[in-house]
Amino acid sequence: MAKFLILHGPNLNLLGQREPEHYGQVTLAEIDQRLADLAAARGHHTEHLQSNSETVLVERIQEAPRQDVSFILINPAAFTHTSVAIRDALAAVAIPFIEVHLSNVHAREAFRRQSYFSDLAVGVVVGFGRRSYEMALEAAIDHVTQGTA
Ligand code: DQA
């Protein structure tokens, strides 16, 4: 059994009410439950954290090696475009990760095309709403169990 850490950045606690034209109607609790169920169906386990704080996300990533996390899925949200600190934490722990976005960040404002994460990530899934997370988890499980993304 592998452990997958699912990290959600700022304002994703507001999913369901927040800009539904970009992020849909789904709530974060529904996304997390679906990911937990998908992982369990394949014999794996997920842990979930949403934070509006860069510090909390950095500290959780630093703890991940001691907690036997095999893989990280992260939607850094607005921190995607700003956070060298979260990028450096992921590089420091050297746990493979996939960057996830609900919306197609390439079809929005120009500043959203800049990511501090994509070049370190195993892969990036953008633009499929809740399915972005599900596709990322499927790929992450394959990566851990078969060594392929
Ligand atoms: C987002 C895209 C980011 O640009 C934005 O700041 C978010 C959500 C997404 O999932 O589409 O908060 O990461």
Coordinates of N, CA, C and O and ligand atoms in Angstrom, one line a residue:
M1 N 0.8 -1.2 0.0 CA 0.0 0.0 0.0 C 0.9 1.3 0.0 O 1.8 1.4 0.8
A2 N 0.6 2.2 -0.9 CA 1.4 3.4 -1.0 C 0.5 4.6 -0.4 O -0.7 4.5 -0.5
K3 N 1.2 5.6 0.1 CA 0.6 6.7 0.7 C 0.7 7.9 -0.3 O 1.8 8.3 -0.7
F4 N -0.4 8.5 -0.7 CA -0.4 9.7 -1.6 C -0.9 10.9 -0.8 O -1.9 10.9 -0.1
L5 N -0.1 11.9 -0.8 CA -0.4 13.2 -0.1 C -1.0 14.2 -1.1 O -0.4 14.5 -2.1
I6 N -2.2 14.6 -0.8 CA -3.0 15.5 -1.7 C -2.9 16.9 -1.0 O -3.5 17.1 0.1
L7 N -2.3 17.9 -1.7 CA -2.2 19.2 -1.1 C -3.0 20.2 -1.9 O -2.8 20.2 -3.2
H8 N -3.8 21.1 -1.3 CA -4.5 22.1 -1.9 C -4.2 23.5 -1.4 O -4.2 23.6 -0.2
G9 N -3.9 24.4 -2.3 CA -3.5 25.7 -1.8 C -4.6 26.7 -1.5 O -5.8 26.2 -1.4
P10 N -4.3 28.0 -1.5 CA -5.3 29.0 -1.0 C -6.5 29.1 -1.8 O -6.5 29.0 -3.0
N11 N -7.6 29.3 -1.1 CA -9.0 29.6 -1.7 C -9.6 28.3 -2.2 O -10.8 28.4 -2.6
L12 N -8.9 27.2 -2.2 CA -9.6 26.0 -2.7 C -10.6 25.4 -1.7 O -11.5 24.6 -2.0
N13 N -10.5 25.9 -0.5 CA -11.6 25.6 0.5 C -12.9 26.2 0.1 O -14.0 25.8 0.6
L14 N -12.9 27.2 -0.8 CA -14.1 27.8 -1.3 C -14.8 27.2 -2.5 O -15.7 27.7 -3.1
L15 N -14.2 26.1 -3.0 CA -14.7 25.4 -4.2 C -16.2 25.1 -3.9 O -16.6 24.7 -2.8
G16 N -17.0 25.3 -5.0 CA -18.4 25.1 -4.9 C -19.2 26.4 -4.9 O -20.3 26.6 -5.4
Q17 N -18.5 27.4 -4.3 CA -19.1 28.8 -4.3 C -18.2 29.7 -5.1 O -18.6 30.8 -5.6
R18 N -16.9 29.4 -5.3 CA -15.9 30.3 -5.8 C -15.9 30.2 -7.4 O -15.6 29.2 -7.9
E19 N -16.1 31.3 -8.1 CA -16.0 31.4 -9.5 C -16.3 30.1 -10.2 O -15.5 29.5 -10.9
P20 N -17.6 29.7 -10.2 CA -17.9 28.4 -10.7 C -17.7 28.3 -12.2 O -17.5 27.2 -12.8
E21 N -17.6 29.4 -12.9 CA -17.3 29.4 -14.4 C -15.8 28.9 -14.6 O -15.5 28.3 -15.7
H22 N -15.0 29.0 -13.6 CA -13.6 28.5 -13.7 C -13.5 27.1 -13.0 O -12.7 26.3 -13.5
Y23 N -14.1 27.0 -11.9 CA -13.8 25.9 -11.0 C -14.9 24.9 -10.8 O -14.8 23.9 -10.1
G24 N -16.1 25.2 -11.4 CA -17.2 24.2 -11.3 C -18.0 24.3 -10.0 O -17.7 25.2 -9.2
Q25 N -18.9 23.4 -9.8 CA -19.7 23.4 -8.6 C -19.2 22.4 -7.5 O -19.8 22.4 -6.4
V26 N -18.2 21.6 -7.9 CA -17.8 20.6 -6.9 C -17.1 21.2 -5.7 O -16.5 22.3 -5.8
T27 N -17.3 20.6 -4.5 CA -16.7 21.1 -3.3 C -15.4 20.3 -3.1 O -15.2 19.2 -3.7
L28 N -14.5 20.9 -2.3 CA -13.2 20.2 -2.0 C -13.5 18.9 -1.3 O -12.8 17.9 -1.5
A29 N -14.5 18.9 -0.4 CA -14.8 17.6 0.3 C -15.1 16.5 -0.6 O -14.7 15.4 -0.5
E30 N -15.9 16.9 -1.7 CA -16.3 15.9 -2.7 C -15.0 15.4 -3.5 O -14.9 14.2 -3.7
I31 N -14.2 16.3 -3.8 CA -12.9 15.9 -4.5 C -12.1 15.0 -3.7 O -11.7 13.9 -4.1
D32 N -11.9 15.4 -2.4 CA -11.1 14.5 -1.5 C -11.7 13.2 -1.3 O -11.0 12.2 -1.3
Q33 N -13.0 13.1 -1.1 CA -13.7 11.8 -0.9 C -13.5 10.9 -2.1 O -13.2 9.7 -2.0
R34 N -13.7 11.5 -3.3 CA -13.5 10.7 -4.6 C -12.1 10.2 -4.7 O -11.9 9.0 -5.1
L35 N -11.1 11.0 -4.3 CA -9.7 10.5 -4.4 C -9.4 9.5 -3.4 O -8.7 8.5 -3.7
A36 N -9.9 9.6 -2.2 CA -9.8 8.6 -1.2 C -10.4 7.2 -1.7 O -9.8 6.2 -1.5
D37 N -11.6 7.3 -2.3 CA -12.2 6.1 -2.8 C -11.4 5.5 -3.9 O -11.3 4.2 -4.0
L38 N -11.0 6.3 -4.9 CA -10.2 5.8 -6.0 C -8.9 5.1 -5.5 O -8.6 4.0 -6.0
A39 N -8.2 5.7 -4.6 CA -7.0 5.1 -4.0 C -7.3 3.8 -3.3 O -6.6 2.8 -3.5
A40 N -8.4 3.8 -2.5 CA -8.7 2.6 -1.7 C -9.1 1.5 -2.7 O -8.7 0.3 -2.4
A41 N -9.8 1.8 -3.8 CA -10.1 0.7 -4.7 C -8.9 0.1 -5.4 O -9.0 -1.1 -5.8
R42 N -7.8 0.8 -5.3 CA -6.5 0.2 -5.9 C -5.6 -0.2 -4.8 O -4.4 -0.4 -5.0
G43 N -6.1 -0.2 -3.5 CA -5.3 -0.7 -2.4 C -4.3 0.3 -1.8 O -3.4 -0.1 -1.2
H44 N -4.6 1.6 -2.0 CA -3.7 2.6 -1.5 C -4.5 3.6 -0.6 O -5.6 3.4 -0.3
H45 N -3.7 4.6 -0.1 CA -4.2 5.4 0.9 C -3.9 6.9 0.6 O -2.8 7.2 0.1
T46 N -4.8 7.8 0.9 CA -4.5 9.2 0.6 C -4.6 10.0 2.0 O -5.4 9.6 2.9
E47 N -3.8 11.1 2.0 CA -3.9 12.0 3.1 C -4.1 13.4 2.4 O -3.6 13.6 1.3
H48 N -4.9 14.3 3.1 CA -5.3 15.5 2.4 C -5.1 16.7 3.3 O -5.3 16.7 4.5
L49 N -4.6 17.8 2.7 CA -4.5 19.0 3.4 C -4.8 20.2 2.5 O -4.2 20.3 1.4
Q50 N -5.7 21.1 3.0 CA -5.9 22.4 2.3 C -5.4 23.4 3.2 O -5.7 23.4 4.4
S51 N -4.6 24.4 2.7 CA -4.2 25.5 3.5 C -4.1 26.8 2.7 O -3.7 26.8 1.6
N52 N -4.5 27.9 3.4 CA -4.3 29.2 2.8 C -2.9 29.8 3.1 O -2.6 30.9 2.7
S53 N -2.2 29.0 3.9 CA -0.9 29.5 4.4 C 0.3 28.8 3.7 O 0.4 27.5 3.7
E54 N 1.2 29.5 3.1 CA 2.4 29.0 2.5 C 3.2 28.2 3.5 O 3.8 27.1 3.2
T55 N 3.3 28.8 4.7 CA 4.1 28.1 5.8 C 3.6 26.7 6.1 O 4.4 25.8 6.2
V56 N 2.3 26.6 6.2 CA 1.7 25.3 6.6 C 2.0 24.3 5.5 O 2.3 23.1 5.7
L57 N 1.9 24.7 4.2 CA 2.1 23.8 3.1 C 3.6 23.4 3.1 O 4.0 22.2 2.9
V58 N 4.5 24.3 3.3 CA 6.0 24.0 3.3 C 6.2 23.0 4.4 O 7.0 22.0 4.3
E59 N 5.7 23.3 5.6 CA 6.0 22.4 6.8 C 5.4 21.0 6.5 O 6.0 20.0 6.9
R60 N 4.2 20.9 5.9 CA 3.7 19.5 5.6 C 4.5 18.8 4.6 O 4.8 17.6 4.7
I61 N 5.1 19.5 3.6 CA 6.0 18.8 2.6 C 7.2 18.4 3.3 O 7.7 17.3 3.1
Q62 N 7.8 19.2 4.2 CA 9.0 18.8 5.0 C 8.8 17.6 5.8 O 9.7 16.8 6.0
E63 N 7.6 17.4 6.3 CA 7.3 16.2 7.1 C 7.1 14.9 6.3 O 7.2 13.8 6.9
A64 N 6.8 15.1 5.0 CA 6.3 13.9 4.2 C 7.3 12.8 4.2 O 6.9 11.6 4.3
P65 N 8.6 13.0 4.1 CA 9.5 11.8 4.1 C 9.5 11.0 5.4 O 9.5 9.7 5.3
R66 N 9.3 11.6 6.5 CA 9.2 10.9 7.8 C 7.9 10.1 7.9 O 7.7 9.2 8.7
Q67 N 6.9 10.4 7.0 CA 5.6 9.8 7.1 C 5.4 8.8 5.9 O 4.3 8.5 5.6
D68 N 6.5 8.5 5.3 CA 6.4 7.5 4.2 C 5.5 7.8 3.1 O 4.8 7.0 2.5
V69 N 5.4 9.1 2.7 CA 4.6 9.5 1.6 C 5.4 9.1 0.3 O 6.6 9.4 0.1
S70 N 4.7 8.4 -0.6 CA 5.3 7.9 -1.8 C 5.2 8.9 -3.0 O 6.1 8.9 -3.9
F71 N 4.2 9.7 -2.9 CA 3.9 10.6 -4.1 C 3.0 11.8 -3.6 O 2.2 11.6 -2.7
I72 N 3.2 12.9 -4.2 CA 2.4 14.1 -3.8 C 1.6 14.6 -5.0 O 2.2 14.7 -6.1
L73 N 0.3 14.9 -4.8 CA -0.5 15.6 -5.8 C -0.6 17.0 -5.2 O -1.1 17.1 -4.1
I74 N -0.3 18.0 -6.0 CA -0.5 19.4 -5.4 C -1.1 20.3 -6.4 O -0.7 20.4 -7.6
N75 N -2.2 21.0 -5.9 CA -2.7 22.1 -6.6 C -2.3 23.3 -5.8 O -2.9 23.6 -4.8
P76 N -1.2 24.0 -6.2 CA -0.7 25.1 -5.4 C -1.6 26.3 -5.5 O -1.3 27.3 -4.8
A77 N -2.6 26.3 -6.3 CA -3.5 27.4 -6.5 C -2.7 28.7 -6.8 O -1.8 28.7 -7.6
A78 N -3.0 29.8 -6.2 CA -2.3 31.1 -6.5 C -0.8 31.0 -6.2 O 0.0 31.6 -6.9
F79 N -0.4 30.1 -5.3 CA 1.0 29.9 -5.0 C 1.8 29.3 -6.2 O 3.0 29.4 -6.2
T80 N 1.1 28.7 -7.1 CA 1.7 28.2 -8.4 C 2.6 29.3 -9.0 O 3.7 29.0 -9.5
H81 N 2.0 30.5 -9.0 CA 2.6 31.6 -9.7 C 3.6 32.5 -8.9 O 4.1 33.5 -9.4
T82 N 3.7 32.1 -7.6 CA 4.5 33.0 -6.7 C 5.5 32.3 -5.8 O 6.5 32.9 -5.4
S83 N 5.3 31.0 -5.6 CA 6.0 30.4 -4.4 C 7.3 29.7 -4.7 O 7.3 28.4 -4.9
V84 N 8.4 30.4 -4.5 CA 9.7 29.7 -4.6 C 9.8 28.8 -3.3 O 10.5 27.7 -3.4
A85 N 9.2 29.2 -2.2 CA 9.4 28.4 -1.0 C 8.7 27.0 -1.1 O 9.3 26.0 -0.7
I86 N 7.6 26.9 -1.7 CA 6.9 25.6 -1.8 C 7.7 24.8 -2.9 O 8.0 23.6 -2.7
R87 N 8.1 25.4 -3.9 CA 9.0 24.8 -4.9 C 10.2 24.2 -4.3 O 10.6 23.0 -4.5
D88 N 10.9 25.0 -3.4 CA 12.1 24.5 -2.8 C 11.9 23.4 -1.8 O 12.7 22.5 -1.7
A89 N 10.7 23.4 -1.2 CA 10.4 22.3 -0.3 C 10.2 21.0 -1.0 O 10.7 19.9 -0.6
L90 N 9.5 21.1 -2.2 CA 9.3 19.9 -3.0 C 10.7 19.4 -3.5 O 10.9 18.1 -3.5
A91 N 11.5 20.3 -3.9 CA 12.9 19.9 -4.4 C 13.7 19.2 -3.3 O 14.4 18.2 -3.4
A92 N 13.5 19.8 -2.1 CA 14.3 19.3 -0.9 C 13.9 17.9 -0.5 O 14.8 17.1 -0.3
V93 N 12.7 17.6 -0.5 CA 12.3 16.2 -0.1 C 12.4 15.2 -1.2 O 12.4 14.0 -1.0
A94 N 12.4 15.7 -2.5 CA 12.6 14.9 -3.6 C 11.6 13.7 -3.7 O 11.9 12.6 -4.1
I95 N 10.4 14.0 -3.3 CA 9.3 13.1 -3.5 C 8.6 13.4 -4.8 O 8.3 14.6 -5.1
P96 N 8.4 12.5 -5.7 CA 7.8 12.8 -7.0 C 6.4 13.4 -6.8 O 5.6 13.0 -5.9
F97 N 6.1 14.4 -7.7 CA 4.7 15.0 -7.6 C 4.2 15.4 -8.9 O 4.9 15.5 -9.9
I98 N 2.8 15.5 -8.9 CA 2.1 16.0 -10.1 C 1.4 17.3 -9.7 O 0.9 17.4 -8.6
E99 N 1.5 18.3 -10.6 CA 0.9 19.6 -10.4 C -0.5 19.5 -11.1 O -0.6 19.1 -12.2
V100 N -1.5 19.9 -10.3 CA -2.9 19.8 -10.8 C -3.6 21.2 -10.8 O -3.4 22.0 -9.8
H101 N -4.3 21.4 -11.8 CA -5.2 22.6 -11.8 C -6.6 22.3 -12.4 O -6.7 21.5 -13.4
L102 N -7.6 22.8 -11.7 CA -9.0 22.6 -12.2 C -9.2 23.3 -13.5 O -9.8 22.7 -14.5
S103 N -8.8 24.5 -13.6 CA -9.0 25.3 -14.8 C -7.8 25.2 -15.7 O -6.7 24.8 -15.3
N104 N -8.1 25.6 -17.0 CA -7.0 25.6 -18.0 C -6.2 27.0 -17.8 O -6.6 28.0 -18.3
V105 N -5.2 26.9 -17.0 CA -4.4 28.2 -16.7 C -3.8 28.8 -17.9 O -3.6 30.0 -17.9
H106 N -3.7 28.1 -19.0 CA -3.1 28.7 -20.2 C -4.1 29.5 -21.0 O -3.8 30.2 -21.9
A107 N -5.4 29.3 -20.7 CA -6.5 30.0 -21.4 C -7.0 31.2 -20.6 O -8.1 31.7 -20.9
R108 N -6.3 31.6 -19.6 CA -6.7 32.7 -18.7 C -5.7 33.9 -18.7 O -5.1 34.1 -19.7
E109 N -5.6 34.6 -17.6 CA -4.7 35.7 -17.6 C -3.2 35.2 -17.8 O -2.9 34.1 -17.4
A110 N -2.4 36.1 -18.4 CA -1.0 35.7 -18.8 C -0.3 35.3 -17.5 O 0.6 34.4 -17.6
F111 N -0.5 35.9 -16.4 CA 0.3 35.6 -15.2 C 0.1 34.1 -14.8 O 1.0 33.6 -14.1
R112 N -1.0 33.5 -15.1 CA -1.3 32.1 -14.7 C -0.5 31.1 -15.5 O -0.5 29.9 -15.2
R113 N 0.2 31.6 -16.6 CA 1.0 30.6 -17.4 C 2.3 30.4 -16.8 O 3.0 29.4 -17.2
Q114 N 2.7 31.2 -15.9 CA 4.0 31.0 -15.2 C 3.8 30.1 -14.0 O 2.9 30.4 -13.1
S115 N 4.5 29.0 -13.9 CA 4.4 28.1 -12.8 C 5.8 27.9 -12.2 O 6.8 27.6 -13.0
Y116 N 6.0 27.9 -10.9 CA 7.2 27.6 -10.3 C 7.4 26.1 -10.0 O 8.4 25.7 -9.4
F117 N 6.4 25.3 -10.5 CA 6.4 23.8 -10.2 C 6.6 22.9 -11.4 O 7.1 21.8 -11.3
S118 N 6.1 23.4 -12.6 CA 6.0 22.4 -13.7 C 7.3 21.7 -14.1 O 7.2 20.6 -14.5
D119 N 8.4 22.5 -14.1 CA 9.6 21.8 -14.5 C 10.2 20.8 -13.6 O 11.0 20.0 -14.0
L120 N 9.7 20.8 -12.3 CA 10.1 19.8 -11.3 C 9.1 18.6 -11.3 O 9.5 17.6 -10.7
A121 N 7.9 18.8 -11.8 CA 6.9 17.8 -11.7 C 7.1 16.6 -12.6 O 7.7 16.7 -13.7
V122 N 6.6 15.5 -12.1 CA 6.5 14.3 -13.0 C 5.6 14.7 -14.2 O 5.9 14.3 -15.4
G123 N 4.5 15.4 -14.0 CA 3.6 15.8 -15.0 C 2.7 16.9 -14.4 O 2.7 17.2 -13.2
V124 N 1.9 17.4 -15.4 CA 1.0 18.5 -15.0 C -0.4 18.2 -15.6 O -0.4 17.8 -16.8
V125 N -1.5 18.3 -14.9 CA -2.8 18.1 -15.4 C -3.6 19.3 -15.2 O -3.8 19.7 -14.0
V126 N -4.1 19.9 -16.3 CA -4.8 21.2 -16.2 C -6.1 21.2 -17.0 O -6.1 20.5 -18.0
G127 N -7.1 21.8 -16.4 CA -8.2 22.2 -17.3 C -9.4 21.2 -17.3 O -10.4 21.4 -18.0
F128 N -9.4 20.1 -16.5 CA -10.4 19.1 -16.5 C -11.3 19.2 -15.3 O -12.0 18.2 -15.0
G129 N -11.3 20.3 -14.5 CA -12.1 20.3 -13.3 C -11.7 19.2 -12.4 O -10.5 18.9 -12.2
R130 N -12.7 18.7 -11.7 CA -12.5 17.6 -10.7 C -11.7 16.4 -11.3 O -10.9 15.8 -10.7
R131 N -11.9 16.2 -12.6 CA -11.3 15.1 -13.3 C -9.7 15.3 -13.4 O -9.0 14.3 -13.5
S132 N -9.3 16.6 -13.3 CA -7.8 16.8 -13.3 C -7.2 16.0 -12.1 O -6.1 15.4 -12.3
Y133 N -7.8 16.1 -11.0 CA -7.3 15.4 -9.8 C -7.4 13.9 -10.0 O -6.5 13.1 -9.6
E134 N -8.5 13.4 -10.5 CA -8.6 12.0 -10.7 C -7.6 11.4 -11.7 O -7.0 10.3 -11.4
M135 N -7.4 12.1 -12.8 CA -6.4 11.7 -13.8 C -5.0 11.7 -13.2 O -4.2 10.8 -13.4
A136 N -4.8 12.7 -12.4 CA -3.5 12.8 -11.8 C -3.2 11.6 -10.8 O -2.1 11.1 -10.7
L137 N -4.3 11.3 -10.0 CA -4.1 10.2 -9.1 C -3.9 8.9 -9.8 O -3.0 8.1 -9.4
E138 N -4.6 8.7 -10.9 CA -4.4 7.4 -11.7 C -3.0 7.4 -12.2 O -2.3 6.3 -12.1
A139 N -2.5 8.5 -12.7 CA -1.1 8.5 -13.2 C -0.1 8.3 -12.0 O 0.9 7.6 -12.2
A140 N -0.4 8.9 -10.9 CA 0.5 8.8 -9.7 C 0.6 7.3 -9.3 O 1.7 6.8 -8.9
I141 N -0.6 6.7 -9.2 CA -0.6 5.2 -8.8 C 0.2 4.4 -9.8 O 1.0 3.6 -9.4
D142 N 0.1 4.7 -11.1 CA 0.9 3.9 -12.1 C 2.4 4.2 -11.9 O 3.2 3.3 -12.0
H143 N 2.7 5.5 -11.6 CA 4.1 5.8 -11.4 C 4.7 5.1 -10.2 O 5.8 4.6 -10.3
V144 N 3.9 5.0 -9.1 CA 4.5 4.3 -7.9 C 4.5 2.8 -8.1 O 5.5 2.2 -7.7
T145 N 3.5 2.3 -8.8 CA 3.5 0.8 -8.8 C 4.2 0.2 -10.0 O 4.7 -0.9 -10.0
Q146 N 4.3 1.0 -11.1 CA 4.9 0.5 -12.3 C 6.1 1.3 -12.8 O 6.8 1.0 -13.8
G147 N 6.4 2.4 -12.1 CA 7.5 3.3 -12.5 C 7.2 4.1 -13.8 O 8.1 4.5 -14.4
T148 N 5.9 4.2 -14.1 CA 5.6 5.1 -15.3 C 4.6 6.1 -14.9 O 3.8 5.9 -14.0
A149 N 4.6 7.2 -15.6 CA 3.7 8.3 -15.3 C 2.4 7.9 -16.0 O 1.4 8.4 -15.7
Ligands
DQA1 C1 -6.0 27.0 -9.9 C2 -5.5 28.1 -11.0 C3 -4.7 29.2 -10.3 O1 -4.3 30.2 -11.2 C4 -5.6 29.9 -9.3 O2 -4.9 30.9 -8.5 C5 -6.3 28.9 -8.3 C6 -6.8 27.7 -8.8 C7 -6.8 25.9 -10.6 O3 -7.0 24.9 -10.0 O4 -7.3 26.1 -11.7 O5 -6.6 29.3 -7.2 O6 -4.8 26.4 -9.4

